[in-house]
C-alpha cells in the first residue's frame, strides 16, 4: 500500500464513528449519516492520492460528509421551502442538550441500543454504525450468514426512523434497561479489535480496543455502582495488557502459553486486578457476579500467574462452571473444556467438545481446540484434518499462520 492508502485506512478506523455520530446528531437519520460518511471516504480515496492527505483528515471528512448529506436531502426534498433549506445548510441553531456526557459516539451507541429493538439487532446495528465493522465481520461475530445480517441491520435502522427514537444519552432512569445492550456492543467491538475476523485487516486493531475501553470508562462514569460495567472494564484491561505479546514480529499469533509475560502491561493488569477485587468483595457481601465479572476473574487468574505452569486451573474451571450457569453457550463450554484438559487430560476434554460439534461446526476455534487435543493424544492424522478445517474457517492472518505452523509440526 502507498503512504496515502495507509493513511486513508488509518483515518477510516479512527474517524468513521466520529463522522457518523456527528452527522447523526445534525440530521437525525442513520441512513443519511452512514451513506454520507461512506461517500466522504470514497471522495478521499479519489482526491487524496493527488492532493495529499489534509492536515486535519477528520475535519475534512466531516465537512465533506455534511455536504454530501445536504446534497442528498436537497435531491429528495426539492419541494421543501427555501427557509428550511437555508437553516439546514448554515446550521445556526444552538445545539440541544446532550445529556450527562458530551460524547457523540456514546449517544450514537445509546440510540442504536434502544429497547424497542431486539437485542441482537441492537448489537449488530451499533457494530456497524459505531464500530465501522462490515456486514461480513458482524456476521462472523454472530455466526450467521452475511445476507441475514444485512437484513437485520436494515430493519433496525428503519425501526429507529419510524419510531422517532431520539439521539441522546438517556436519563438516569432509562440507563439500566439500555446498559445491557451497550455492554454487549462494546464487548464485541473490543473482541473485533483484540482479534480481527477479516483477512484484509491488521490481526490486532488497537483503534477498536482503545475506543471500546474509552467508551466503557464513560459508561462507568454514568453508572459507577454497576458491577457488570466494572467487570467489563476489568476484562478489557486485562486482555489489552497482553496485546503487544500476542502477535510475533513475523505476524503470527502467539498463544497464551508461549507469550512473553514480561511484555505485558503491568499498569493495566494492576488496574484490572483492583476492579476484580472490588467485585469479589461485593460478591462476598451477597451480590452475585454477572457474566463480565466472571470473565474478568478468569483473566485475573491467568494474568496472576508468572508462568503458564503456575496457572490455577482448578479456579479457572470453577469460574467457568459458574459462568455456564449464567450463560450456557457452546462457546463458553468450549473454553471450559480447555481448563478440563489441563486438569483431567485431553481425552476427557475431547469428549466434552465433541458434544458441541453440531453447534460449533462453522466456528474455527472449535476445530483448532480439537486439533490441539488430538495432537496431545498422538492422533496426528485426525489432528491434521482438524487443523485444516480450522485454517479454512479462520479469517485472521495471524491466527492462520499460527494454525499452519502447528499443523506442519505434526509428524
Coordinates of C-alpha atoms in Angstrom, one line a residue:
X1 CA 0.0 0.0 0.0
X2 CA 1.1 3.6 -0.7
X3 CA 1.5 6.1 2.2
X4 CA -1.8 7.7 1.2
X5 CA -3.6 4.4 1.1
X6 CA -2.3 3.6 4.5
X7 CA -3.4 7.0 5.8
X8 CA -6.9 6.5 4.4
X9 CA -7.1 3.1 6.0
X10 CA -5.9 4.5 9.3
X11 CA -8.2 7.5 9.2
X12 CA -11.2 5.3 8.4
X13 CA -10.5 3.3 11.5
X14 CA -10.0 6.4 13.7
X15 CA -12.7 8.7 12.3
X16 CA -15.6 6.6 11.0
X17 CA -17.5 6.6 14.2
X18 CA -16.9 10.3 14.9
X19 CA -18.1 11.3 11.4
X20 CA -21.2 9.1 11.5
X21 CA -22.0 10.3 15.1
X22 CA -21.6 14.0 14.1
X23 CA -23.9 13.5 11.0
X24 CA -26.5 11.6 13.1
X25 CA -26.6 14.4 15.6
X26 CA -27.1 17.0 12.9
X27 CA -29.6 15.2 10.6
X28 CA -31.2 12.7 12.9
X29 CA -31.1 9.9 10.3
X30 CA -28.8 6.9 10.4
X31 CA -29.2 6.1 6.7
X32 CA -28.2 9.6 5.7
X33 CA -25.3 9.6 8.2
X34 CA -23.9 6.3 7.1
X35 CA -24.2 6.9 3.4
X36 CA -22.8 10.4 3.5
X37 CA -19.9 9.2 5.6
X38 CA -19.2 6.4 3.1
X39 CA -19.4 8.9 0.2
X40 CA -16.9 11.2 2.0
X41 CA -14.4 8.4 2.4
X42 CA -14.9 7.4 -1.2
X43 CA -14.1 11.0 -2.2
X44 CA -11.0 10.9 -0.1
X45 CA -9.9 7.8 -1.9
X46 CA -10.2 9.7 -5.2
X47 CA -8.7 13.1 -4.1
X48 CA -6.0 12.4 -1.5
X49 CA -3.6 10.5 -3.7
X50 CA -3.3 13.5 -6.0
X51 CA -3.8 16.4 -3.5
X52 CA -2.3 14.8 -0.4
X53 CA -3.8 14.0 3.0
X54 CA -5.3 17.1 4.6
X55 CA -3.8 18.4 7.8
X56 CA -6.9 17.5 9.7
X57 CA -8.4 14.5 8.0
X58 CA -11.3 14.1 10.4
X59 CA -12.5 17.7 9.9
X60 CA -12.1 17.3 6.1
X61 CA -14.2 14.1 6.2
X62 CA -16.9 15.6 8.4
X63 CA -17.2 18.7 6.2
X64 CA -17.3 16.7 3.1
X65 CA -19.9 14.2 4.6
X66 CA -22.1 17.1 5.7
X67 CA -22.1 18.5 2.1
X68 CA -23.0 15.0 0.8
X69 CA -25.8 14.7 3.2
X70 CA -27.2 18.2 2.3
X71 CA -27.0 17.3 -1.4
X72 CA -28.9 14.1 -0.8
X73 CA -31.6 15.9 1.3
X74 CA -32.0 18.6 -1.4
X75 CA -32.4 15.9 -4.1
X76 CA -35.1 14.1 -2.0
X77 CA -36.9 17.2 -0.9
X78 CA -36.9 19.5 -3.9
X79 CA -40.3 20.9 -2.9
X80 CA -39.3 22.0 0.6
X81 CA -39.3 25.7 1.2
X82 CA -36.1 27.7 1.0
X83 CA -36.1 28.7 4.6
X84 CA -35.8 25.1 5.8
X85 CA -33.0 24.5 3.2
X86 CA -31.1 27.6 4.4
X87 CA -31.5 26.5 8.0
X88 CA -30.1 23.1 7.1
X89 CA -27.1 24.5 5.3
X90 CA -26.0 27.0 7.8
X91 CA -27.0 25.1 11.0
X92 CA -27.0 28.2 13.2
X93 CA -29.4 26.8 15.8
X94 CA -27.7 26.3 19.2
X95 CA -27.1 22.6 19.9
X96 CA -29.7 20.8 22.0
X97 CA -28.7 19.5 25.5
X98 CA -26.7 16.3 25.0
X99 CA -27.1 14.7 28.4
X100 CA -24.7 13.9 31.2
X101 CA -21.7 13.2 28.9
X102 CA -20.9 15.2 25.8
X103 CA -19.7 12.4 23.6
X104 CA -21.3 11.9 20.1
X105 CA -20.3 8.3 19.8
X106 CA -21.7 7.4 23.2
X107 CA -25.0 9.0 22.2
X108 CA -25.0 7.0 19.0
X109 CA -24.5 3.8 20.9
X110 CA -27.5 4.5 23.1
X111 CA -29.6 5.4 20.1
X112 CA -28.7 2.1 18.4
X113 CA -29.3 0.2 21.7
X114 CA -32.8 1.4 22.2
X115 CA -35.0 -1.3 24.0
X116 CA -37.5 -1.1 21.1
X117 CA -35.0 -3.2 19.1
X118 CA -34.3 -6.8 19.7
X119 CA -31.0 -7.4 21.5
X120 CA -29.2 -8.9 18.5
X121 CA -30.4 -6.1 16.3
X122 CA -29.1 -3.5 18.8
X123 CA -25.7 -5.1 18.9
X124 CA -25.4 -5.6 15.1
X125 CA -26.6 -2.1 14.3
X126 CA -24.1 -0.5 16.7
X127 CA -21.2 -2.6 15.5
X128 CA -22.0 -1.2 12.0
X129 CA -22.7 2.4 12.9
X130 CA -20.2 3.0 15.7
X131 CA -17.6 0.3 15.2
X132 CA -17.5 0.7 11.5
X133 CA -17.5 -3.1 11.1
X134 CA -18.6 -4.5 7.8
X135 CA -21.6 -6.9 7.4
X136 CA -19.3 -9.9 6.9
X137 CA -17.3 -9.1 10.1
X138 CA -20.5 -8.7 12.1
X139 CA -22.0 -11.9 10.6
X140 CA -18.8 -13.8 11.7
X141 CA -19.2 -12.4 15.2
X142 CA -22.8 -13.8 15.3
X143 CA -22.0 -17.0 13.3
X144 CA -24.8 -16.2 10.8
X145 CA -25.0 -15.6 7.0
X146 CA -23.9 -12.2 5.7
X147 CA -27.2 -11.6 3.9
X148 CA -29.2 -12.3 7.1
X149 CA -27.0 -9.8 8.9
X150 CA -27.5 -7.1 6.3
X151 CA -31.3 -7.5 6.5
X152 CA -31.2 -7.3 10.3
X153 CA -29.2 -4.0 10.2
X154 CA -31.5 -2.5 7.6
X155 CA -34.6 -3.4 9.6
X156 CA -33.1 -1.9 12.8
X157 CA -32.3 1.4 11.1
X158 CA -35.8 1.5 9.6
X159 CA -37.4 0.9 13.0
X160 CA -35.3 3.7 14.7
X161 CA -36.5 6.1 12.0
X162 CA -40.2 5.0 12.1
X163 CA -40.3 5.2 15.9
X164 CA -38.6 8.6 16.1
X165 CA -36.0 7.3 18.6
X166 CA -34.1 10.3 19.9
X167 CA -30.3 10.7 19.5
X168 CA -29.2 11.3 23.1
X169 CA -27.8 9.7 26.2
X170 CA -30.9 8.6 28.1
X171 CA -31.9 9.9 31.5
X172 CA -30.6 8.2 34.6
X173 CA -33.9 6.3 35.0
X174 CA -33.6 4.9 31.5
X175 CA -29.9 3.7 31.7
X176 CA -30.4 0.3 33.4
X177 CA -32.7 -1.0 30.7
X178 CA -30.2 0.1 28.0
X179 CA -26.9 -0.7 29.5
X180 CA -27.0 -4.5 28.9
X181 CA -27.1 -4.0 25.1
X182 CA -24.5 -1.2 25.3
X183 CA -22.1 -3.5 27.2
X184 CA -22.7 -6.3 24.7
X185 CA -21.8 -3.9 21.8
X186 CA -18.7 -2.7 23.5
X187 CA -17.5 -6.2 24.2
X188 CA -18.0 -7.2 20.6
X189 CA -16.2 -4.1 19.3
X190 CA -13.3 -4.9 21.7
X191 CA -13.3 -8.5 20.5
X192 CA -13.0 -7.5 16.9
X193 CA -10.0 -5.3 17.8
X194 CA -8.5 -8.0 20.0
X195 CA -8.5 -10.5 17.1
X196 CA -9.9 -9.1 13.9
X197 CA -12.0 -11.6 11.9
X198 CA -11.3 -10.2 8.5
X199 CA -8.5 -11.4 6.3
X200 CA -7.7 -7.9 4.9
X201 CA -7.2 -6.1 8.2
X202 CA -4.4 -6.0 10.8
X203 CA -4.7 -9.0 13.1
X204 CA -5.0 -6.7 16.2
X205 CA -6.9 -3.4 15.8
X206 CA -5.6 -1.2 18.6
X207 CA -8.0 1.6 17.5
X208 CA -11.1 -0.6 18.3
X209 CA -9.8 -1.9 21.6
X210 CA -8.8 1.6 22.7
X211 CA -12.2 3.1 21.7
X212 CA -14.1 0.3 23.4
X213 CA -12.1 0.9 26.6
X214 CA -12.7 4.7 26.4
X215 CA -16.4 4.3 26.0
X216 CA -16.6 1.7 28.8
X217 CA -14.9 4.2 31.1
X218 CA -17.6 6.7 30.1
X219 CA -20.3 4.2 30.9
X220 CA -18.7 3.6 34.3
X221 CA -18.8 7.3 35.0
X222 CA -22.6 7.2 34.3
X223 CA -23.1 4.0 36.4
X224 CA -20.3 3.8 39.0
X225 CA -22.1 1.2 41.1
X226 CA -23.0 -1.2 38.2
X227 CA -21.0 -4.4 38.7
X228 CA -21.1 -5.5 35.1
X229 CA -19.8 -2.2 33.8
X230 CA -16.8 -2.6 36.2
X231 CA -16.5 -6.2 35.2
X232 CA -16.4 -5.4 31.5
X233 CA -13.8 -2.7 32.0
X234 CA -11.6 -5.0 34.1
X235 CA -11.9 -7.7 31.4
X236 CA -10.9 -5.4 28.6
X237 CA -7.9 -4.0 30.6
X238 CA -6.6 -7.5 31.4
X239 CA -6.9 -8.6 27.8
X240 CA -5.5 -5.3 26.4
X241 CA -2.5 -5.7 28.8
X242 CA -1.3 -8.7 26.7
X243 CA -1.7 -7.0 23.3
X244 CA 1.9 -6.4 22.5
X245 CA 2.8 -10.0 23.3
X246 CA 0.0 -11.6 21.2
X247 CA 1.5 -11.3 17.7
X248 CA 5.1 -12.1 16.8
X249 CA 7.4 -9.9 14.7
X250 CA 6.7 -12.3 11.8
X251 CA 2.9 -11.6 12.1
X252 CA 2.0 -14.9 13.8
X253 CA -0.4 -15.2 16.7
X254 CA 1.3 -16.1 19.9
X255 CA -0.7 -18.4 22.2
X256 CA -1.0 -17.6 25.9
X257 CA 1.4 -20.4 26.9
X258 CA 4.1 -19.0 24.6
X259 CA 3.7 -15.3 25.4
X260 CA 6.5 -13.2 27.0
X261 CA 4.8 -12.3 30.2
X262 CA 7.4 -9.7 30.9
X263 CA 6.0 -7.7 27.9
X264 CA 2.5 -7.5 29.5
X265 CA 1.4 -4.0 30.6
X266 CA 1.8 -4.1 34.4
X267 CA -0.2 -0.9 34.9
X268 CA -3.3 -2.2 33.0
X269 CA -3.1 -5.5 34.9
X270 CA -2.9 -3.8 38.2
X271 CA -6.0 -1.7 37.4
X272 CA -7.9 -4.7 36.2
X273 CA -7.0 -6.7 39.3
X274 CA -8.2 -3.8 41.5
X275 CA -11.6 -3.8 39.8
X276 CA -11.8 -7.6 40.1
X277 CA -11.0 -7.4 43.8
X278 CA -13.8 -4.8 44.3
X279 CA -16.3 -7.1 42.6
X280 CA -15.1 -10.1 44.7
X281 CA -15.8 -8.0 47.8
X282 CA -19.3 -7.3 46.5
X283 CA -19.8 -11.0 45.8
X284 CA -18.7 -11.8 49.4
X285 CA -21.4 -9.3 50.6
X286 CA -24.0 -11.3 48.8
X287 CA -24.2 -9.6 45.4
X288 CA -24.0 -12.3 42.7
X289 CA -21.5 -11.5 39.9
X290 CA -22.6 -11.3 36.3
X291 CA -21.1 -12.6 33.1
X292 CA -18.4 -10.0 32.6
X293 CA -17.3 -10.1 36.2
X294 CA -16.7 -13.8 36.0
X295 CA -14.8 -13.5 32.7
X296 CA -12.7 -10.7 34.3
X297 CA -12.0 -13.0 37.2
X298 CA -10.9 -15.8 34.8
X299 CA -8.5 -13.4 33.1
X300 CA -7.3 -12.2 36.5
X301 CA -6.3 -15.8 37.3
X302 CA -4.3 -16.0 34.0
X303 CA -2.6 -12.7 34.5
X304 CA -1.7 -13.5 38.1
X305 CA 0.5 -16.5 37.0
X306 CA 4.1 -15.8 36.4
X307 CA 4.3 -18.8 34.1
X308 CA 1.6 -20.9 32.3
X309 CA 2.6 -23.8 34.7
X310 CA 1.6 -21.6 37.7
X311 CA -2.0 -21.1 36.4
X312 CA -4.6 -22.2 39.0
X313 CA -6.6 -24.3 36.6
X314 CA -9.0 -25.5 39.3
X315 CA -10.0 -22.0 40.0
X316 CA -10.4 -21.3 36.3
X317 CA -12.7 -24.4 36.0
X318 CA -14.7 -23.3 39.0
X319 CA -15.3 -19.9 37.4
X320 CA -16.3 -21.5 34.1
X321 CA -18.8 -23.7 35.9
X322 CA -20.3 -20.6 37.4
X323 CA -20.3 -18.8 34.1
X324 CA -22.1 -21.7 32.4
X325 CA -24.9 -21.5 34.8
X326 CA -25.4 -17.8 33.8
X327 CA -24.6 -18.3 30.1
X328 CA -24.9 -21.9 28.9
X329 CA -23.5 -21.1 25.4
X330 CA -21.4 -23.6 23.4
X331 CA -18.5 -21.2 23.2
X332 CA -18.3 -20.9 27.0
X333 CA -18.5 -24.7 27.1
X334 CA -15.6 -24.9 24.6
X335 CA -13.5 -22.6 26.7
X336 CA -14.3 -24.6 29.8
X337 CA -13.0 -27.7 28.0
X338 CA -9.6 -26.1 27.7
X339 CA -9.4 -25.9 31.5
X340 CA -10.7 -29.5 31.8
X341 CA -7.8 -30.7 29.5
X342 CA -5.3 -29.2 32.0
X343 CA -6.9 -30.9 35.0
X344 CA -8.3 -34.1 33.7
X345 CA -6.4 -34.7 30.5
X346 CA -7.1 -34.2 26.8
X347 CA -9.2 -37.3 26.4
X348 CA -11.8 -36.0 28.8
X349 CA -11.8 -32.6 27.2
X350 CA -12.1 -34.0 23.7
X351 CA -15.2 -36.0 24.7
X352 CA -16.7 -32.7 26.1
X353 CA -16.1 -30.7 23.0
X354 CA -17.2 -33.4 20.6
X355 CA -20.6 -32.9 22.0
X356 CA -20.6 -29.3 20.7
X357 CA -20.0 -30.3 17.1
X358 CA -23.5 -29.6 15.8
X359 CA -23.5 -26.1 17.4
X360 CA -19.9 -25.1 16.5
X361 CA -19.2 -26.8 13.2
X362 CA -18.7 -23.4 11.5
X363 CA -16.5 -21.9 14.2
X364 CA -12.8 -22.1 13.6
X365 CA -11.8 -22.1 17.3
X366 CA -13.8 -25.3 17.8
X367 CA -11.7 -27.1 15.2
X368 CA -8.4 -25.5 16.5
X369 CA -9.1 -26.7 20.0
X370 CA -10.0 -30.1 18.8
X371 CA -6.8 -30.3 16.7
X372 CA -4.7 -29.4 19.7
X373 CA -6.3 -32.1 21.9
X374 CA -5.9 -34.7 19.2
X375 CA -2.2 -33.7 18.8
X376 CA -1.7 -34.1 22.5
X377 CA -3.2 -37.6 22.3
X378 CA -0.8 -38.5 19.5
X379 CA -3.6 -38.8 16.8
X380 CA -1.7 -36.9 14.1
X381 CA -3.9 -37.7 11.2
X382 CA -7.1 -36.6 12.8
X383 CA -5.3 -33.6 14.3
X384 CA -4.1 -32.6 10.8
X385 CA -7.7 -32.8 9.4
X386 CA -9.0 -30.6 12.3
X387 CA -6.2 -28.1 11.7
X388 CA -7.1 -28.0 8.0
X389 CA -10.7 -27.2 8.9
X390 CA -9.7 -24.5 11.4
X391 CA -7.4 -22.9 8.8
X392 CA -10.2 -23.0 6.2
X393 CA -12.6 -21.1 8.6
X394 CA -10.2 -18.7 10.2
X395 CA -10.2 -15.2 8.7
X396 CA -7.4 -13.6 10.8
X397 CA -4.0 -13.8 9.1
X398 CA -2.0 -14.1 12.3
X399 CA -4.2 -17.0 13.5
X400 CA -4.0 -18.7 10.2
X401 CA -0.2 -18.5 10.3
X402 CA -0.2 -20.0 13.9
X403 CA -2.5 -22.8 12.9
X404 CA -0.5 -23.6 9.8
X405 CA 2.7 -23.8 11.8
X406 CA 1.1 -26.1 14.4
X407 CA -0.2 -28.4 11.7
X408 CA 3.1 -28.6 9.9
X409 CA 4.8 -29.6 13.1
X410 CA 2.8 -32.8 13.2
X411 CA 4.7 -36.0 12.4

